[in-house]
Amino acid sequence: MLQAVCNNINSYMLTLGTPLTHRQVKTSNNMKHRLTHLLLIAGLSMVTLTTCGQEDNRGSGGGSGNGNGGGTPPIAVNEYKYTKAAGDIRLMTYNAFYCKSNTGTPSFSDEHIKAFASVIKSLNPDVIAIQELDSNCIGRGNRYLLQEIKNATGLDYDIFFEGAAKYDGGTIGCGVMTKRNMNTVKVKFVELPGDESRKLIKVTFPKFSFFATHLDLNNQKRKDAAEIIKNKMNGSTVPVFLAGDLNDSPAWQATQSAFPQLAQAFTIISATEGSLPEQPGTTIDYILLSTAHKDKVAVSETHVVKRLFIDGEAKNISTISDHYPVYVDMKIK
């Protein structure tokens, strides 16, 4: 009887386009006895969630530090919601790619802004660093992109943006959105070196600081920027988080990477299963914590989000931007 039910469920799931792996369909004898009991008290619908169908895949493809580095995970019923635990603070970084989509036919549209904002709304970060924003650019309708993203989320954010580089009559750069209940104390913008002008955004909260940036493609100028960032956090009595598209990786050779400099002051605390949809396994988007304050922070979980529950269904979000969002849930001790 149980085997027949499992076969029926497997067939049903296959019709939804979600092939089941051998590991997912393998059930121990103890589990079978338990499932038989569940069938009697809860009915067939409960079996779909607890037996030979899908396991909790939320961390397997959008990983907590132990994923396989890039493949799109299979859909699991009612998963990919990434619910934040009570009392946690969620920090996030997400490159907007100017909200032109990653579909192969980029365009600047309200639809793409809403799609990007829907990811933020679903993940609901308390503080988010966003890269590749524009303001008052002629060819993009003179929009103020960060404001439009904030409006599309419908969430209660304060926004902070200051153009780093001139572009098309306006400016481009990175920004930060913070929930108003985070009680932002101070915001400061610091110029950073780059072939394209860059900036660091320093946001001070009562119990920690949040640094947001988008580092340059030039190896030496990334290293120079890392030294500036280190100097700006020196002497801090509270934890300092550095978040952004760093255009860098600790896996790169020391001659190419700024991480040898960053590692003198910071520790990576975010998941690293590949933050680029088109380069599986490559991570350049990070959240770092000042090493001197590690004992003051408890990290609850972290994920590179590749599939997300939006508008009632689990969606592959690789076409929204050419980066995946990366978040860390933490508490200040």
Short mmCIF file of N, CA, C and O in Angstrom, two decimals, residues 220-303:
data_model
loop_
_atom_site.label_atom_id
_atom_site.label_comp_id
_atom_site.label_asym_id
_atom_site.label_seq_id
_atom_site.Cartn_x
_atom_site.Cartn_y
_atom_site.Cartn_z
N GLN A 220 44.74 46.57 -8.72
CA GLN A 220 45.47 47.42 -7.78
C GLN A 220 44.54 48.41 -7.09
O GLN A 220 44.69 48.68 -5.89
N LYS A 221 43.57 48.93 -7.82
CA LYS A 221 42.67 49.90 -7.21
C LYS A 221 41.71 49.24 -6.22
O LYS A 221 41.29 49.88 -5.25
N ARG A 222 41.39 47.96 -6.42
CA ARG A 222 40.64 47.22 -5.41
C ARG A 222 41.47 47.09 -4.13
O ARG A 222 40.96 47.23 -3.02
N LYS A 223 42.75 46.79 -4.31
CA LYS A 223 43.63 46.66 -3.14
C LYS A 223 43.76 47.99 -2.40
O LYS A 223 43.74 48.04 -1.17
N ASP A 224 43.88 49.07 -3.17
CA ASP A 224 43.97 50.39 -2.55
C ASP A 224 42.68 50.72 -1.80
O ASP A 224 42.71 51.29 -0.70
N ALA A 225 41.54 50.35 -2.40
CA ALA A 225 40.25 50.59 -1.75
C ALA A 225 40.14 49.78 -0.46
O ALA A 225 39.60 50.26 0.54
N ALA A 226 40.66 48.56 -0.48
CA ALA A 226 40.61 47.71 0.71
C ALA A 226 41.38 48.36 1.86
O ALA A 226 40.95 48.29 3.03
N GLU A 227 42.49 49.00 1.56
CA GLU A 227 43.26 49.67 2.60
C GLU A 227 42.47 50.83 3.19
O GLU A 227 42.48 51.06 4.41
N ILE A 228 41.78 51.57 2.34
CA ILE A 228 40.96 52.69 2.82
C ILE A 228 39.84 52.18 3.72
O ILE A 228 39.56 52.73 4.78
N ILE A 229 39.19 51.10 3.29
CA ILE A 229 38.09 50.53 4.08
C ILE A 229 38.59 50.07 5.45
O ILE A 229 37.94 50.31 6.47
N LYS A 230 39.74 49.42 5.46
CA LYS A 230 40.33 48.99 6.74
C LYS A 230 40.57 50.19 7.65
O LYS A 230 40.26 50.15 8.85
N ASN A 231 41.09 51.26 7.10
CA ASN A 231 41.38 52.44 7.90
C ASN A 231 40.10 53.07 8.44
O ASN A 231 40.08 53.62 9.55
N LYS A 232 39.03 52.99 7.66
CA LYS A 232 37.77 53.62 8.08
C LYS A 232 37.09 52.85 9.22
O LYS A 232 36.25 53.41 9.92
N MET A 233 37.44 51.59 9.36
CA MET A 233 36.81 50.82 10.46
C MET A 233 37.71 50.70 11.68
O MET A 233 37.29 50.24 12.73
N ASN A 234 38.96 51.13 11.55
CA ASN A 234 39.89 51.06 12.68
C ASN A 234 39.35 51.86 13.87
O ASN A 234 38.84 52.97 13.71
N GLY A 235 39.45 51.29 15.03
CA GLY A 235 39.03 51.98 16.24
C GLY A 235 37.56 51.84 16.56
O GLY A 235 37.09 52.36 17.57
N SER A 236 36.81 51.12 15.72
CA SER A 236 35.38 50.95 15.98
C SER A 236 35.18 50.11 17.23
O SER A 236 35.85 49.09 17.44
N THR A 237 34.26 50.53 18.06
CA THR A 237 33.95 49.79 19.29
C THR A 237 32.77 48.84 19.09
O THR A 237 32.41 48.09 20.00
N VAL A 238 32.16 48.89 17.90
CA VAL A 238 31.02 48.02 17.59
C VAL A 238 31.35 47.20 16.35
O VAL A 238 32.24 47.57 15.57
N PRO A 239 30.67 46.07 16.13
CA PRO A 239 30.91 45.27 14.93
C PRO A 239 30.70 46.09 13.65
O PRO A 239 29.78 46.91 13.57
N VAL A 240 31.56 45.83 12.67
CA VAL A 240 31.45 46.47 11.37
C VAL A 240 31.24 45.39 10.31
O VAL A 240 32.03 44.45 10.21
N PHE A 241 30.17 45.53 9.54
CA PHE A 241 29.89 44.61 8.45
C PHE A 241 30.21 45.31 7.13
O PHE A 241 29.83 46.47 6.92
N LEU A 242 30.89 44.60 6.25
CA LEU A 242 31.19 45.10 4.90
C LEU A 242 30.43 44.25 3.91
O LEU A 242 30.59 43.03 3.86
N ALA A 243 29.56 44.89 3.10
CA ALA A 243 28.72 44.14 2.17
C ALA A 243 28.79 44.76 0.79
O ALA A 243 28.87 45.98 0.64
N GLY A 244 28.74 43.89 -0.23
CA GLY A 244 28.68 44.42 -1.58
C GLY A 244 29.20 43.47 -2.62
O GLY A 244 29.62 42.35 -2.35
N ASP A 245 29.17 43.96 -3.84
CA ASP A 245 29.80 43.30 -4.98
C ASP A 245 31.26 43.74 -4.94
O ASP A 245 31.59 44.86 -5.31
N LEU A 246 32.11 42.84 -4.48
CA LEU A 246 33.52 43.19 -4.29
C LEU A 246 34.36 42.93 -5.53
O LEU A 246 35.55 43.27 -5.55
N ASN A 247 33.75 42.35 -6.58
CA ASN A 247 34.50 42.05 -7.81
C ASN A 247 35.80 41.32 -7.49
O ASN A 247 36.84 41.56 -8.13
N ASP A 248 35.74 40.43 -6.52
CA ASP A 248 36.96 39.80 -6.02
C ASP A 248 36.62 38.47 -5.36
O ASP A 248 35.46 38.22 -5.02
N SER A 249 37.65 37.66 -5.17
CA SER A 249 37.45 36.36 -4.52
C SER A 249 38.73 35.95 -3.79
O SER A 249 39.83 36.15 -4.32
N PRO A 250 38.59 35.37 -2.60
CA PRO A 250 39.78 34.87 -1.91
C PRO A 250 40.41 33.68 -2.62
O PRO A 250 41.54 33.30 -2.30
N ALA A 251 39.71 33.11 -3.59
CA ALA A 251 40.25 31.99 -4.35
C ALA A 251 41.22 32.45 -5.43
O ALA A 251 41.95 31.63 -6.00
N TRP A 252 41.24 33.73 -5.71
CA TRP A 252 42.13 34.24 -6.75
C TRP A 252 43.57 34.36 -6.23
O TRP A 252 43.81 34.38 -5.02
N GLN A 253 44.50 34.46 -7.15
CA GLN A 253 45.90 34.64 -6.78
C GLN A 253 46.07 35.96 -6.03
O GLN A 253 45.38 36.94 -6.29
N ALA A 254 47.02 35.97 -5.10
CA ALA A 254 47.23 37.15 -4.26
C ALA A 254 47.57 38.38 -5.08
O ALA A 254 47.25 39.51 -4.69
N THR A 255 48.18 38.20 -6.24
CA THR A 255 48.52 39.34 -7.08
C THR A 255 47.29 39.99 -7.71
O THR A 255 47.34 41.15 -8.13
N GLN A 256 46.19 39.24 -7.74
CA GLN A 256 44.97 39.74 -8.37
C GLN A 256 43.89 40.12 -7.36
O GLN A 256 42.95 40.83 -7.72
N SER A 257 44.02 39.68 -6.14
CA SER A 257 42.94 39.79 -5.17
C SER A 257 43.23 40.81 -4.07
O SER A 257 44.38 40.97 -3.62
N ALA A 258 42.17 41.48 -3.61
CA ALA A 258 42.27 42.40 -2.48
C ALA A 258 41.98 41.68 -1.16
O ALA A 258 42.08 42.29 -0.09
N PHE A 259 41.64 40.40 -1.21
CA PHE A 259 41.29 39.68 0.02
C PHE A 259 42.46 39.53 0.99
O PHE A 259 42.23 39.50 2.21
N PRO A 260 43.70 39.43 0.53
CA PRO A 260 44.78 39.42 1.53
C PRO A 260 44.77 40.66 2.41
O PRO A 260 45.05 40.58 3.61
N GLN A 261 44.41 41.82 1.83
CA GLN A 261 44.29 43.05 2.63
C GLN A 261 43.04 43.01 3.50
O GLN A 261 43.08 43.32 4.69
N LEU A 262 41.91 42.62 2.92
CA LEU A 262 40.65 42.59 3.66
C LEU A 262 40.72 41.60 4.82
O LEU A 262 40.17 41.84 5.90
N ALA A 263 41.41 40.48 4.59
CA ALA A 263 41.49 39.43 5.62
C ALA A 263 42.26 39.87 6.85
O ALA A 263 42.18 39.23 7.90
N GLN A 264 42.99 40.97 6.75
CA GLN A 264 43.70 41.49 7.92
C GLN A 264 42.73 42.11 8.92
O GLN A 264 43.09 42.30 10.09
N ALA A 265 41.52 42.43 8.45
CA ALA A 265 40.56 43.09 9.34
C ALA A 265 39.18 42.46 9.36
O ALA A 265 38.42 42.68 10.29
N PHE A 266 38.87 41.67 8.31
CA PHE A 266 37.52 41.14 8.17
C PHE A 266 37.53 39.62 7.99
O PHE A 266 38.50 39.04 7.51
N THR A 267 36.38 39.02 8.33
CA THR A 267 36.15 37.59 8.13
C THR A 267 34.87 37.42 7.31
O THR A 267 33.87 38.09 7.58
N ILE A 268 34.91 36.55 6.31
CA ILE A 268 33.71 36.28 5.52
C ILE A 268 32.70 35.52 6.37
O ILE A 268 33.03 34.49 6.96
N ILE A 269 31.46 36.01 6.43
CA ILE A 269 30.42 35.31 7.19
C ILE A 269 29.25 34.90 6.30
O ILE A 269 28.30 34.27 6.79
N SER A 270 29.29 35.24 5.02
CA SER A 270 28.17 34.91 4.13
C SER A 270 28.45 33.64 3.35
O SER A 270 29.59 33.20 3.20
N ALA A 271 27.38 33.03 2.85
CA ALA A 271 27.48 31.82 2.03
C ALA A 271 28.23 32.12 0.74
O ALA A 271 28.20 33.24 0.23
N THR A 272 28.86 31.10 0.19
CA THR A 272 29.75 31.31 -0.97
C THR A 272 29.54 30.26 -2.05
O THR A 272 30.50 29.77 -2.64
N GLU A 273 28.28 29.91 -2.33
CA GLU A 273 27.99 28.86 -3.31
C GLU A 273 27.85 29.35 -4.74
O GLU A 273 27.26 28.68 -5.57
N GLY A 274 28.34 30.52 -5.04
CA GLY A 274 28.23 31.04 -6.39
C GLY A 274 27.17 32.12 -6.47
O GLY A 274 25.98 31.83 -6.38
N SER A 275 27.59 33.38 -6.63
CA SER A 275 26.64 34.49 -6.64
C SER A 275 26.35 35.01 -8.04
O SER A 275 25.64 36.01 -8.19
N LEU A 276 26.90 34.33 -9.07
CA LEU A 276 26.70 34.78 -10.45
C LEU A 276 25.97 33.70 -11.24
O LEU A 276 26.49 32.60 -11.42
N PRO A 277 24.75 33.97 -11.71
CA PRO A 277 23.99 32.96 -12.43
C PRO A 277 24.71 32.37 -13.64
O PRO A 277 24.56 31.18 -13.93
N GLU A 278 25.51 33.16 -14.31
CA GLU A 278 26.15 32.69 -15.54
C GLU A 278 27.55 32.13 -15.30
O GLU A 278 28.22 31.70 -16.24
N GLN A 279 28.01 32.16 -14.03
CA GLN A 279 29.31 31.58 -13.69
C GLN A 279 29.14 30.72 -12.43
O GLN A 279 29.55 31.12 -11.34
N PRO A 280 28.52 29.56 -12.56
CA PRO A 280 28.26 28.71 -11.40
C PRO A 280 29.51 28.45 -10.58
O PRO A 280 30.57 28.14 -11.11
N GLY A 281 29.38 28.61 -9.28
CA GLY A 281 30.50 28.36 -8.38
C GLY A 281 31.36 29.56 -8.10
O GLY A 281 32.19 29.52 -7.19
N THR A 282 31.17 30.65 -8.86
CA THR A 282 31.96 31.86 -8.65
C THR A 282 31.21 32.83 -7.74
O THR A 282 30.05 33.17 -8.02
N THR A 283 31.86 33.25 -6.69
CA THR A 283 31.25 34.20 -5.75
C THR A 283 32.08 35.47 -5.70
O THR A 283 33.30 35.43 -5.46
N ILE A 284 31.43 36.63 -5.93
CA ILE A 284 32.10 37.91 -5.78
C ILE A 284 31.27 38.86 -4.90
O ILE A 284 31.66 40.00 -4.68
N ASP A 285 30.13 38.38 -4.42
CA ASP A 285 29.25 39.16 -3.55
C ASP A 285 29.36 38.59 -2.14
O ASP A 285 29.12 37.40 -1.93
N TYR A 286 29.66 39.46 -1.18
CA TYR A 286 29.98 38.99 0.16
C TYR A 286 29.40 39.89 1.23
O TYR A 286 29.13 41.07 1.01
N ILE A 287 29.30 39.31 2.43
CA ILE A 287 29.11 40.08 3.66
C ILE A 287 30.23 39.65 4.60
O ILE A 287 30.38 38.46 4.90
N LEU A 288 31.02 40.61 5.04
CA LEU A 288 32.16 40.36 5.92
C LEU A 288 31.90 41.01 7.27
O LEU A 288 31.13 41.97 7.37
N LEU A 289 32.57 40.50 8.29
CA LEU A 289 32.45 41.03 9.64
C LEU A 289 33.84 41.37 10.17
O LEU A 289 34.80 40.60 9.96
N SER A 290 33.95 42.49 10.85
CA SER A 290 35.23 42.86 11.46
C SER A 290 35.66 41.76 12.43
O SER A 290 34.94 41.41 13.36
N THR A 291 36.83 41.21 12.18
CA THR A 291 37.30 40.06 12.95
C THR A 291 37.41 40.37 14.45
O THR A 291 37.15 39.51 15.29
N ALA A 292 37.75 41.61 14.76
CA ALA A 292 37.92 42.00 16.16
C ALA A 292 36.62 41.92 16.95
O ALA A 292 36.66 41.90 18.19
N HIS A 293 35.49 41.87 16.23
CA HIS A 293 34.19 41.88 16.92
C HIS A 293 33.40 40.60 16.71
O HIS A 293 32.19 40.57 16.95
N LYS A 294 34.06 39.54 16.27
CA LYS A 294 33.36 38.28 15.99
C LYS A 294 32.61 37.76 17.20
O LYS A 294 31.52 37.19 17.07
N ASP A 295 33.16 37.95 18.38
CA ASP A 295 32.53 37.42 19.59
C ASP A 295 31.26 38.18 19.97
O ASP A 295 30.50 37.72 20.83
N LYS A 296 31.02 39.31 19.32
CA LYS A 296 29.84 40.11 19.63
C LYS A 296 28.67 39.81 18.70
O LYS A 296 27.60 40.41 18.82
N VAL A 297 28.89 38.89 17.75
CA VAL A 297 27.88 38.61 16.73
C VAL A 297 27.59 37.11 16.68
O VAL A 297 28.52 36.29 16.68
N ALA A 298 26.32 36.76 16.63
CA ALA A 298 25.91 35.37 16.45
C ALA A 298 25.21 35.27 15.10
O ALA A 298 24.15 35.87 14.90
N VAL A 299 25.80 34.53 14.16
CA VAL A 299 25.20 34.34 12.84
C VAL A 299 24.23 33.16 12.91
O VAL A 299 24.60 32.05 13.29
N SER A 300 22.98 33.41 12.54
CA SER A 300 21.94 32.37 12.58
C SER A 300 21.94 31.54 11.32
O SER A 300 21.89 30.31 11.36
N GLU A 301 21.96 32.20 10.17
CA GLU A 301 22.01 31.48 8.89
C GLU A 301 22.43 32.43 7.79
O GLU A 301 22.38 33.66 7.96
N THR A 302 22.85 31.87 6.67
CA THR A 302 23.24 32.66 5.52
C THR A 302 22.97 31.87 4.26
O THR A 302 23.12 30.64 4.24
N HIS A 303 22.56 32.57 3.20
CA HIS A 303 22.24 31.90 1.94
C HIS A 303 22.58 32.78 0.73
O HIS A 303 22.47 34.00 0.80
#
